[in-house]
Coordinates of C-alpha atoms and ligand atoms in Angstrom, one line a residue:
Chain A
X1 CA 94.6 55.5 114.0
X2 CA 91.5 56.3 116.0
X3 CA 90.5 59.8 117.1
X4 CA 89.7 60.6 120.7
X5 CA 86.0 60.8 120.0
X6 CA 85.9 57.5 118.2
X7 CA 87.8 55.9 121.0
X8 CA 85.3 57.2 123.5
X9 CA 82.4 56.1 121.4
X10 CA 83.9 52.6 121.2
X11 CA 84.4 52.4 125.0
X12 CA 80.9 53.7 125.6
X13 CA 79.3 51.1 123.3
X14 CA 81.4 48.4 124.9
X15 CA 80.4 49.2 128.5
X16 CA 76.8 49.4 127.4
X17 CA 77.0 46.0 125.8
X18 CA 79.0 44.3 128.6
X19 CA 77.5 45.9 131.8
X20 CA 74.5 47.9 130.7
X21 CA 76.2 51.1 132.0
X22 CA 75.9 54.2 130.0
X23 CA 78.7 56.7 129.7
X24 CA 77.2 59.6 127.9
X25 CA 79.1 62.2 126.0
X26 CA 80.5 64.7 128.5
X27 CA 81.9 61.8 130.6
X28 CA 85.0 61.5 128.4
X29 CA 87.2 62.8 131.2
X30 CA 85.9 60.1 133.5
X31 CA 86.6 57.3 131.0
X32 CA 90.0 58.7 130.3
X33 CA 90.9 59.2 134.0
X34 CA 90.0 55.6 134.7
X35 CA 91.6 53.9 131.7
X36 CA 94.8 56.0 131.4
X37 CA 96.5 54.2 134.3
X38 CA 95.8 50.8 132.6
X39 CA 97.0 52.2 129.2
X40 CA 100.2 53.4 130.9
X41 CA 100.6 49.9 132.5
X42 CA 100.1 48.3 129.1
X43 CA 102.6 50.6 127.7
X44 CA 100.4 52.3 125.1
X45 CA 98.6 55.5 124.3
X46 CA 94.9 55.9 125.3
X47 CA 93.7 55.4 121.7
X48 CA 95.8 52.3 121.2
X49 CA 94.6 50.9 124.5
X50 CA 91.0 51.3 123.3
X51 CA 91.9 49.3 120.2
X52 CA 93.5 46.7 122.4
X53 CA 90.5 46.2 124.7
X54 CA 88.2 45.7 121.7
X55 CA 90.4 42.7 120.7
X56 CA 91.6 41.3 124.0
X57 CA 89.0 39.9 126.4
X58 CA 91.3 39.8 129.4
X59 CA 92.3 43.4 129.0
X60 CA 88.7 44.2 128.3
X61 CA 87.5 42.7 131.6
X62 CA 90.1 44.8 133.4
X63 CA 88.9 48.0 131.6
X64 CA 85.3 47.2 132.5
X65 CA 86.3 46.7 136.1
X66 CA 88.0 50.0 136.1
X67 CA 85.0 51.8 134.7
X68 CA 82.5 50.7 137.3
X69 CA 81.4 53.4 139.7
X70 CA 81.7 52.0 143.2
X71 CA 80.7 54.9 145.4
X72 CA 79.1 53.5 148.6
X73 CA 78.8 54.0 152.3
X74 CA 77.8 52.3 155.6
X75 CA 74.0 52.4 156.2
X76 CA 73.7 54.5 153.1
X77 CA 70.8 57.1 153.5
X78 CA 70.2 55.6 157.0
X79 CA 66.4 55.6 156.7
X80 CA 66.2 52.3 154.7
X81 CA 68.2 50.6 157.5
X82 CA 66.0 52.1 160.2
X83 CA 63.0 50.8 158.3
X84 CA 64.6 47.4 158.1
X85 CA 65.1 47.2 161.9
X86 CA 61.8 48.8 162.9
X87 CA 59.4 47.3 160.3
X88 CA 60.7 44.9 157.8
X89 CA 62.6 42.6 160.1
X90 CA 59.8 42.2 162.7
X91 CA 57.4 41.5 159.9
X92 CA 59.7 38.9 158.3
X93 CA 60.3 37.3 161.7
X94 CA 56.6 36.6 161.9
X95 CA 56.2 35.6 158.3
X96 CA 59.2 33.1 158.4
X97 CA 58.5 31.8 161.9
X98 CA 58.1 28.3 160.4
X99 CA 61.5 28.1 158.7
X100 CA 63.4 30.6 161.0
X101 CA 65.7 31.5 158.1
X102 CA 66.2 34.8 156.2
X103 CA 68.0 35.2 152.9
X104 CA 69.1 38.7 151.8
X105 CA 70.7 39.8 148.6
X106 CA 72.9 42.8 148.1
X107 CA 72.7 42.8 144.4
X108 CA 75.3 45.4 143.5
X109 CA 77.4 45.2 146.6
X110 CA 80.4 47.3 145.6
X111 CA 83.0 47.0 148.4
X112 CA 80.5 45.4 150.8
X113 CA 79.3 48.2 153.1
X114 CA 75.7 47.4 152.2
X115 CA 76.0 43.7 153.0
X116 CA 77.9 44.2 156.2
X117 CA 75.6 46.9 157.4
X118 CA 72.7 44.4 157.1
X119 CA 75.0 41.8 158.8
X120 CA 75.5 44.1 161.8
X121 CA 71.7 44.6 162.1
X122 CA 71.0 40.9 161.9
X123 CA 73.7 40.2 164.4
X124 CA 72.0 42.5 166.8
X125 CA 68.3 41.8 166.1
X126 CA 68.0 38.2 164.7
X127 CA 66.6 36.1 167.6
X128 CA 68.5 33.0 168.7
X129 CA 67.7 29.9 166.8
X130 CA 67.4 31.8 163.5
X131 CA 69.8 31.5 160.6
X132 CA 70.5 33.9 157.8
X133 CA 72.5 34.2 154.6
X134 CA 73.5 37.4 152.9
X135 CA 74.5 37.1 149.3
X136 CA 76.7 39.9 148.0
X137 CA 77.1 40.1 144.3
X138 CA 78.7 42.4 141.9
X139 CA 80.0 42.5 138.3
X140 CA 83.4 43.7 139.4
X141 CA 86.0 41.1 140.6
X142 CA 87.9 43.9 142.3
X143 CA 84.9 44.7 144.4
X144 CA 84.2 41.1 145.2
X145 CA 87.8 40.8 146.4
X146 CA 87.2 43.8 148.6
X147 CA 84.1 42.3 150.1
X148 CA 86.0 39.1 150.8
X149 CA 88.8 40.9 152.4
X150 CA 86.4 43.0 154.5
X151 CA 89.0 45.7 155.0
X152 CA 88.3 49.4 154.9
X153 CA 90.4 52.6 155.0
X154 CA 89.9 55.2 157.6
X155 CA 88.1 57.5 155.2
X156 CA 85.7 54.7 154.3
X157 CA 85.1 53.9 157.9
X158 CA 84.0 57.4 158.6
X159 CA 81.3 57.3 156.0
X160 CA 78.1 56.5 157.9
X161 CA 79.3 53.9 160.3
X162 CA 78.1 54.6 163.9
X163 CA 81.1 54.7 166.3
X164 CA 79.5 52.2 168.6
X165 CA 79.4 49.7 165.7
X166 CA 82.9 50.5 164.7
X167 CA 84.3 49.5 168.1
X168 CA 82.0 46.5 168.3
X169 CA 82.6 44.9 164.9
X170 CA 86.0 46.1 163.6
X171 CA 89.6 45.9 164.5
X172 CA 92.6 47.7 163.3
X173 CA 94.9 46.1 160.9
X174 CA 97.7 48.5 159.9
X175 CA 96.2 51.6 158.4
X176 CA 92.9 49.8 157.8
X177 CA 90.0 48.3 159.7
X178 CA 88.9 44.7 159.3
X179 CA 85.3 43.4 159.8
X180 CA 84.8 40.7 162.5
X181 CA 85.1 37.2 161.2
X182 CA 81.6 36.2 162.3
X183 CA 80.1 39.0 160.2
X184 CA 82.2 37.9 157.2
X185 CA 80.9 34.4 157.7
X186 CA 77.4 35.7 157.2
X187 CA 78.1 36.9 153.7
X188 CA 78.4 34.7 150.6
X189 CA 80.0 36.1 147.5
X190 CA 78.7 35.7 144.0
X191 CA 79.9 37.1 140.7
X192 CA 76.7 38.3 139.0
X193 CA 76.2 40.6 136.1
X194 CA 72.8 42.1 136.5
X195 CA 72.2 42.0 132.8
X196 CA 72.7 38.2 132.8
X197 CA 70.1 35.7 133.9
X198 CA 69.8 35.1 137.6
X199 CA 70.5 31.4 138.0
X200 CA 71.4 29.3 141.1
X201 CA 70.9 32.2 143.5
X202 CA 67.7 30.9 145.2
X203 CA 65.1 33.4 146.3
X204 CA 65.2 36.1 148.9
X205 CA 63.3 37.8 151.7
X206 CA 65.0 41.1 151.1
X207 CA 66.7 42.3 148.0
X208 CA 68.8 45.5 148.0
X209 CA 69.4 46.8 144.4
X210 CA 70.5 50.3 145.4
X211 CA 72.2 53.0 143.4
X212 CA 72.9 50.9 140.3
X213 CA 69.8 51.2 138.1
X214 CA 70.6 54.9 137.6
X215 CA 73.5 53.9 135.5
X216 CA 71.4 51.8 133.1
X217 CA 69.3 52.6 130.1
X218 CA 65.6 52.3 130.4
X219 CA 65.3 49.0 128.7
X220 CA 68.0 47.4 130.7
X221 CA 66.5 48.8 133.9
X222 CA 63.0 47.5 133.1
X223 CA 64.4 44.1 132.1
X224 CA 66.2 43.8 135.5
X225 CA 63.1 45.0 137.4
X226 CA 61.1 42.3 135.6
X227 CA 63.6 39.5 136.4
X228 CA 63.7 40.6 140.0
X229 CA 60.0 39.8 140.6
X230 CA 60.5 36.0 140.9
X231 CA 63.6 36.4 143.0
X232 CA 61.6 37.6 145.9
X233 CA 59.9 35.2 148.4
X234 CA 56.2 35.9 149.1
X235 CA 56.0 38.8 151.5
X236 CA 59.5 39.8 150.8
X237 CA 60.9 43.3 150.4
X238 CA 62.7 45.0 147.6
X239 CA 64.7 48.2 148.1
X240 CA 66.1 50.5 145.4
X241 CA 68.1 53.7 145.7
X242 CA 66.4 56.9 147.0
X243 CA 66.8 58.5 143.6
X244 CA 65.5 55.5 141.7
X245 CA 61.9 54.6 140.8
X246 CA 59.9 51.8 139.3
X247 CA 57.3 54.4 138.2
X248 CA 58.7 55.0 134.8
X249 CA 58.2 51.3 133.9
X250 CA 55.6 50.0 131.4
X251 CA 52.2 49.8 133.1
X252 CA 52.2 46.0 133.7
X253 CA 55.7 46.1 135.3
X254 CA 54.9 49.2 137.4
X255 CA 51.7 47.4 138.6
X256 CA 53.6 44.2 139.5
X257 CA 55.8 46.2 141.9
X258 CA 53.6 47.5 144.7
X259 CA 55.0 50.5 146.5
X260 CA 54.7 50.8 150.2
X261 CA 55.8 53.7 152.4
X262 CA 57.7 53.0 155.7
X263 CA 58.5 56.4 157.3
X264 CA 60.6 58.3 154.8
X265 CA 61.4 55.2 152.8
X266 CA 59.6 53.7 149.9
X267 CA 59.9 49.9 149.7
X268 CA 58.6 47.6 147.0
X269 CA 56.8 44.3 147.2
X270 CA 55.3 42.0 144.7
X271 CA 51.7 42.9 144.1
X272 CA 49.3 40.3 145.6
X273 CA 47.9 39.2 142.3
X274 CA 51.3 38.1 141.2
X275 CA 52.4 36.8 144.6
X276 CA 49.7 34.1 144.3
X277 CA 51.4 32.7 141.3
X278 CA 51.5 28.9 141.7
X279 CA 55.2 28.7 140.9
X280 CA 56.4 30.7 143.9
X281 CA 59.7 28.9 144.5
X282 CA 59.6 28.7 148.3
X283 CA 61.3 25.4 148.3
X284 CA 64.4 26.9 146.7
X285 CA 64.8 29.3 149.6
X286 CA 64.7 26.5 152.2
X287 CA 67.5 24.6 150.6
X288 CA 69.3 27.8 149.8
X289 CA 70.0 26.4 146.3
Chain B
X1 CA 70.6 74.2 163.9
X2 CA 73.8 75.4 165.5
X3 CA 77.2 73.8 165.7
X4 CA 80.2 74.6 168.0
X5 CA 83.5 73.8 166.4
X6 CA 86.2 73.1 168.9
X7 CA 89.7 72.6 167.5
X8 CA 93.1 74.3 168.2
X9 CA 93.9 74.5 164.4
X10 CA 92.3 77.4 162.6
X11 CA 92.8 75.5 159.3
X12 CA 90.7 72.6 160.7
X13 CA 88.1 74.9 162.1
X14 CA 87.9 76.6 158.7
X15 CA 87.4 73.2 157.0
X16 CA 84.7 72.1 159.5
X17 CA 83.0 75.5 159.3
X18 CA 82.6 75.3 155.6
X19 CA 81.2 71.8 155.8
X20 CA 78.6 72.6 158.5
X21 CA 77.6 76.0 157.1
X22 CA 77.1 74.2 153.7
X23 CA 74.7 71.9 155.5
X24 CA 72.8 74.9 156.7
X25 CA 74.1 75.0 160.3
X26 CA 75.0 78.3 162.1
X27 CA 78.4 77.9 163.7
X28 CA 80.7 79.3 166.5
X29 CA 84.3 78.3 167.2
X30 CA 86.6 77.7 170.1
X31 CA 90.3 77.0 170.2
X32 CA 90.3 74.7 173.2
X33 CA 88.0 73.1 175.7
X34 CA 88.0 76.0 178.1
X35 CA 87.2 78.5 175.4
X36 CA 84.3 76.2 174.4
X37 CA 82.9 76.1 177.9
X38 CA 83.1 79.9 177.9
X39 CA 81.1 80.0 174.6
X40 CA 78.5 77.7 176.1
X41 CA 78.3 79.9 179.3
X42 CA 77.9 83.0 177.1
X43 CA 74.6 81.5 175.9
X44 CA 75.4 80.1 172.5
X45 CA 73.3 77.0 172.7
X46 CA 74.5 74.5 170.1
X47 CA 72.7 71.4 168.9
X48 CA 76.1 69.8 168.4
X49 CA 79.7 70.2 169.3
X50 CA 82.4 69.0 167.0
X51 CA 85.4 68.3 169.3
X52 CA 89.0 67.7 168.7
X53 CA 90.8 65.6 171.3
X54 CA 94.4 67.0 171.6
X55 CA 94.2 70.7 172.4
X56 CA 96.2 73.0 174.7
X57 CA 94.6 74.3 178.0
X58 CA 91.7 71.8 178.1
X59 CA 91.5 68.7 175.8
X60 CA 88.4 67.4 174.2
X61 CA 88.0 64.5 176.5
X62 CA 88.0 66.7 179.6
X63 CA 85.5 69.0 177.8
X64 CA 83.1 66.1 177.3
X65 CA 83.3 65.1 181.0
X66 CA 82.6 68.7 182.1
X67 CA 79.6 69.0 179.7
X68 CA 78.2 65.7 180.9
X69 CA 78.5 67.0 184.5
X70 CA 76.1 69.9 183.8
X71 CA 72.4 68.9 183.5
X72 CA 71.7 72.1 181.6
X73 CA 73.6 70.7 178.6
X74 CA 72.0 67.2 178.6
X75 CA 70.4 67.6 175.2
X76 CA 73.5 68.7 173.4
X77 CA 75.0 66.2 171.0
X78 CA 78.8 65.6 171.3
X79 CA 80.9 64.4 168.4
X80 CA 84.6 63.9 168.5
X81 CA 86.5 64.8 165.4
X82 CA 90.0 63.8 166.0
X83 CA 93.1 62.0 164.8
X84 CA 93.0 59.8 167.9
X85 CA 92.1 56.5 166.3
X86 CA 93.1 53.8 168.8
X87 CA 90.1 51.6 169.4
X88 CA 90.5 52.0 173.2
X89 CA 90.4 55.8 172.9
X90 CA 87.2 55.7 170.9
X91 CA 85.6 53.4 173.5
X92 CA 86.8 55.8 176.2
X93 CA 85.3 58.8 174.5
X94 CA 82.0 57.0 174.0
X95 CA 81.9 55.9 177.6
X96 CA 82.5 59.5 178.7
X97 CA 79.5 60.7 176.8
X98 CA 80.4 61.3 173.2
X99 CA 77.6 60.3 170.8
X100 CA 79.6 60.0 167.7
X101 CA 83.2 59.8 166.6
X102 CA 84.9 60.9 163.3
X103 CA 88.5 60.1 162.7
X104 CA 90.7 62.5 160.9
X105 CA 91.2 62.5 157.9
X106 CA 87.6 62.6 156.8
X107 CA 85.7 63.7 153.7
X108 CA 82.9 66.3 153.9
X109 CA 80.5 63.5 153.2
X110 CA 81.5 61.8 156.4
X111 CA 80.4 64.8 158.5
X112 CA 77.1 65.0 156.6
X113 CA 76.5 61.2 157.0
X114 CA 77.1 61.4 160.8
X115 CA 74.9 64.4 161.3
X116 CA 72.2 62.5 159.4
X117 CA 72.8 59.5 161.6
X118 CA 72.3 61.7 164.7
X119 CA 69.1 63.0 163.3
X120 CA 70.5 66.5 163.0
X121 CA 69.3 68.4 160.0
X122 CA 69.1 72.0 159.3
X123 CA 65.6 73.0 158.3
X124 CA 66.8 75.2 155.5
X125 CA 69.8 74.2 153.5
X126 CA 71.1 77.3 151.5
X127 CA 70.9 76.7 147.8
Chain C
X1 CA 116.4 45.9 171.2
X2 CA 115.4 47.3 167.8
X3 CA 112.7 49.9 168.0
X4 CA 109.4 48.9 166.4
X5 CA 108.8 50.8 163.1
X6 CA 105.6 51.4 161.1
X7 CA 105.5 49.5 157.8
X8 CA 106.3 51.8 155.0
X9 CA 103.2 50.8 153.0
X10 CA 101.1 51.7 156.0
X11 CA 102.9 55.0 156.5
X12 CA 102.4 55.7 152.8
X13 CA 98.7 54.9 153.1
X14 CA 98.3 57.2 156.0
X15 CA 100.0 60.1 154.3
X16 CA 98.1 59.6 151.0
X17 CA 94.8 59.5 152.8
X18 CA 95.5 62.7 154.7
X19 CA 96.8 64.4 151.6
X20 CA 94.0 63.4 149.3
X21 CA 91.2 64.4 151.7
X22 CA 92.6 67.8 152.8
X23 CA 94.9 68.8 149.9
X24 CA 93.0 67.2 147.0
X25 CA 93.5 64.7 144.2
X26 CA 94.4 67.2 141.6
X27 CA 98.1 66.8 141.9
X28 CA 99.4 63.4 143.1
X29 CA 102.1 62.7 145.6
X30 CA 104.9 61.0 143.8
X31 CA 107.8 59.0 145.1
X32 CA 111.2 60.7 145.0
X33 CA 114.3 58.6 144.7
X34 CA 117.1 60.0 146.9
X35 CA 119.9 58.3 148.7
X36 CA 119.5 58.1 152.5
X37 CA 120.8 61.0 154.4
X38 CA 120.2 63.5 151.6
X39 CA 119.2 66.8 153.2
X40 CA 116.2 68.6 151.9
X41 CA 118.0 71.4 150.0
X42 CA 114.9 73.6 149.4
X43 CA 113.7 76.2 151.9
X44 CA 111.3 74.2 154.1
X45 CA 108.8 74.2 156.8
X46 CA 108.8 71.4 159.3
X47 CA 106.3 70.1 161.9
X48 CA 106.7 67.3 164.5
X49 CA 104.6 65.4 167.0
X50 CA 105.9 63.0 169.6
X51 CA 104.2 59.8 170.8
X52 CA 104.8 58.6 174.4
X53 CA 103.5 55.4 176.0
X54 CA 103.6 51.8 174.9
X55 CA 105.3 53.1 171.8
X56 CA 107.7 56.0 171.8
X57 CA 108.6 58.0 168.8
X58 CA 108.4 61.2 166.8
X59 CA 106.7 61.8 163.5
X60 CA 108.1 64.7 161.4
X61 CA 106.9 66.3 158.2
X62 CA 109.1 68.5 156.1
X63 CA 107.7 70.5 153.2
X64 CA 109.2 72.8 150.6
X65 CA 108.1 76.3 151.2
X66 CA 105.8 76.3 148.2
X67 CA 104.1 73.1 149.2
X68 CA 103.5 74.4 152.8
X69 CA 102.0 77.6 151.4
X70 CA 99.9 75.9 148.8
X71 CA 98.4 73.4 151.3
X72 CA 97.8 76.2 153.8
X73 CA 95.8 78.2 151.2
X74 CA 93.7 75.1 150.5
X75 CA 93.0 74.3 154.1
X76 CA 92.3 77.8 155.1
X77 CA 90.4 78.5 151.9
X78 CA 92.4 81.5 151.0
X79 CA 92.5 82.8 147.4
X80 CA 95.8 83.5 145.7
X81 CA 95.4 87.2 146.2
X82 CA 94.8 87.0 149.9
X83 CA 97.8 87.3 152.2
X84 CA 99.1 84.3 153.9
X85 CA 100.8 84.9 157.2
X86 CA 103.6 82.7 158.6
X87 CA 101.2 82.0 161.4
X88 CA 98.7 80.5 159.0
X89 CA 101.3 78.2 157.5
X90 CA 102.4 77.1 161.0
X91 CA 98.8 76.3 161.8
X92 CA 98.1 74.3 158.7
X93 CA 101.4 72.4 158.8
X94 CA 100.7 71.7 162.5
X95 CA 97.3 70.2 161.7
X96 CA 98.9 68.1 158.9
X97 CA 101.5 66.6 161.1
X98 CA 98.9 66.1 163.9
X99 CA 96.7 64.0 161.5
X100 CA 99.6 62.0 160.2
X101 CA 101.1 61.5 163.6
X102 CA 97.8 60.4 165.2
X103 CA 97.3 57.8 162.5
X104 CA 100.9 56.6 162.8
X105 CA 100.3 56.2 166.5
X106 CA 97.4 53.9 165.8
X107 CA 99.6 51.7 163.6
X108 CA 101.8 51.0 166.6
X109 CA 101.0 49.1 169.8
X110 CA 99.1 51.3 172.3
X111 CA 98.0 52.9 174.5
X112 CA 100.1 56.0 173.9
X113 CA 99.5 59.7 173.8
X114 CA 100.2 62.3 171.2
X115 CA 101.8 65.6 171.8
X116 CA 100.6 68.9 170.4
X117 CA 102.5 69.7 167.1
X118 CA 105.6 71.8 167.1
X119 CA 106.2 73.7 163.8
X120 CA 109.2 75.7 162.6
X121 CA 110.1 77.6 159.5
X122 CA 113.2 75.7 158.6
X123 CA 114.6 72.2 158.6
X124 CA 113.6 69.8 161.4
X125 CA 116.1 69.2 164.2
X126 CA 116.3 65.7 165.5
X127 CA 117.6 64.9 169.0
X128 CA 121.0 63.1 168.9
X129 CA 119.6 60.2 171.0
X130 CA 117.0 59.3 168.4
X131 CA 117.4 57.4 165.1
X132 CA 115.4 57.2 162.0
X133 CA 113.2 54.1 161.6
X134 CA 111.1 55.0 158.6
X135 CA 111.2 57.7 155.9
X136 CA 109.1 58.6 152.9
X137 CA 110.5 60.9 150.3
X138 CA 107.9 62.3 148.0
X139 CA 107.3 65.2 145.7
X140 CA 104.2 67.2 145.2
X141 CA 103.9 69.6 142.2
X142 CA 107.6 68.8 141.8
X143 CA 108.6 70.0 145.2
X144 CA 109.9 67.8 148.0
X145 CA 107.9 66.4 150.9
X146 CA 109.5 64.2 153.5
X147 CA 107.9 62.2 156.3
X148 CA 110.2 60.6 158.9
X149 CA 109.6 58.5 162.0
X150 CA 112.3 58.5 164.7
X151 CA 112.6 56.3 167.8
X152 CA 114.7 56.8 170.9
X153 CA 118.0 55.0 171.2
X154 CA 120.8 54.4 168.7
X155 CA 120.4 52.5 165.5
X156 CA 121.3 48.8 165.3
Ligands
SAM1 C1 77.3 53.0 143.1 S1 77.6 51.3 143.6 C2 76.3 51.0 144.7 C3 76.7 50.1 145.8 C4 75.6 49.9 146.9 N1 74.5 49.1 146.4 C5 75.1 51.2 147.5 O1 74.0 51.5 147.2 O2 75.9 51.9 148.1 C6 77.2 50.4 142.1 C7 77.8 49.0 141.9 O3 77.2 48.3 140.8 C8 78.1 47.5 140.2 N2 77.6 47.3 138.8 C9 77.5 48.1 137.8 N3 77.0 47.5 136.7 C10 76.8 46.2 137.1 C11 76.2 45.1 136.4 N4 75.9 45.1 135.1 N5 76.1 43.9 137.1 C12 76.4 43.9 138.4 N6 76.9 44.9 139.1 C13 77.1 46.1 138.4 C14 79.4 48.3 140.3 O4 80.5 47.4 140.1 C15 79.3 49.0 141.6 O5 80.0 48.2 142.6

């Protein structure tokens, strides 16, 4: 028989190991609220359910899925997207004039609002003759299914989506709204745990890793920031959440990420000394491999 | 920043008032489009109007067309907040001069997000 | 011709969305198993809106007295000690059925227009030339909540 606090400690250790996410003490209510429905479904008490997920990988995956925090919105914080349209995109259009191709990674995509927000901007601002690919990845299979479906409730639609874009890119399906097929075709899905190696993704001109680092411990955070460096094409941009920073990194890592201010938004780029590295995998971006 | 809340339901006005006041906006209220025009005539000069569609006396759509006819009110931002959610209706409201559109039901964040999108921010947000 | 009815799952989604955003998540809406035709025995409030145009119908919400009062307090931000007038309840129930009705309208082929809500302290009265095409029986804090959709004409 496990006590409630032992059960919580076990779940907390498990999520940390599996996803890097920290559920501190005081978050017991959150863990319980999210796992109780699964426990009820499995027909056992909360404590027994915890014992079960320790042993059963399938149930464990379900529990991890249920414990992710998926809060997101369209054009979240607005300013980064403004900066994309006004500064980053024009700059990238110059830098990539030879290949006329852009690759963008929404690296903790949640239900897809971030990826589709970028898709709408590309649809409007990418000149004819250019191609693009947006890779949306997440740890949660439920979230990836949602990106694939591209369907959003009324309440989700209201969160930050300009009305002009709602009528332009969405249509009503029952009580929900569905994103236009040509936007969905711009987005490729990948299951990717950020704590696992980034393989087979290719490299990107813009990476959005927003509002997910805050859930990780320092070491995990730094490890991810380090492994993101080679994922960016030369001259590419890296965006983190408005409450997130690279400044608390070890000096070498903090120096590798150069901070640049565009209006109210801070963007990151690979510091020039590193960008000259001979191994810059440009070829990979061309083939999209 | 000032907001004029136009809705025939006191309950809805109360919900919207708490949201915009929480964002640091001053607010005034009207129960239909005609009352709202009276409030505007009386000199309350809002930065934004939050407008319900279906109301007695004068509906929100008519209110928008009246406001757009008057050059003095050019700079005012108009946002529909309504349960009307047919795509055609949204297009109609935008064509008539609405800048934004929020469909009921909404969460408080939705109003905050849209005001941010419209570049409307109170200078001082009460703690 | 059989009148077009909203899908029950869509109706449920609409009601839950309105409920959770304006009443809160603290107490869930639960399904209530009752045979068709069971009257709401509690003392109730009712509100209705009608839709006319491409699709014709009426959306009605019936709420136990306690539910109507509780949601009115939440929506009007009134504390337990403050007095709640019938007028306040009528206003809040009216807005509730307006939101549900407007979203039901969008589930159906348009364009159509929505009436202003009509609210009564008591059970809903349905015209004899209309028939029920969809019904949700729910409970909230143990008290009944019913949403019905009626279309003109006789049932088939
Ligand atoms: C708060 S959402 C942020 C969504 C979006 N980037 C935004 O800024 O609005 C965080 C997302 O990170 C995902 N996530 C959490 N831990 C992860 C991990 N270890 N690997 C990949 N994704 C993870 C969650 O599933 C969730 O969808």
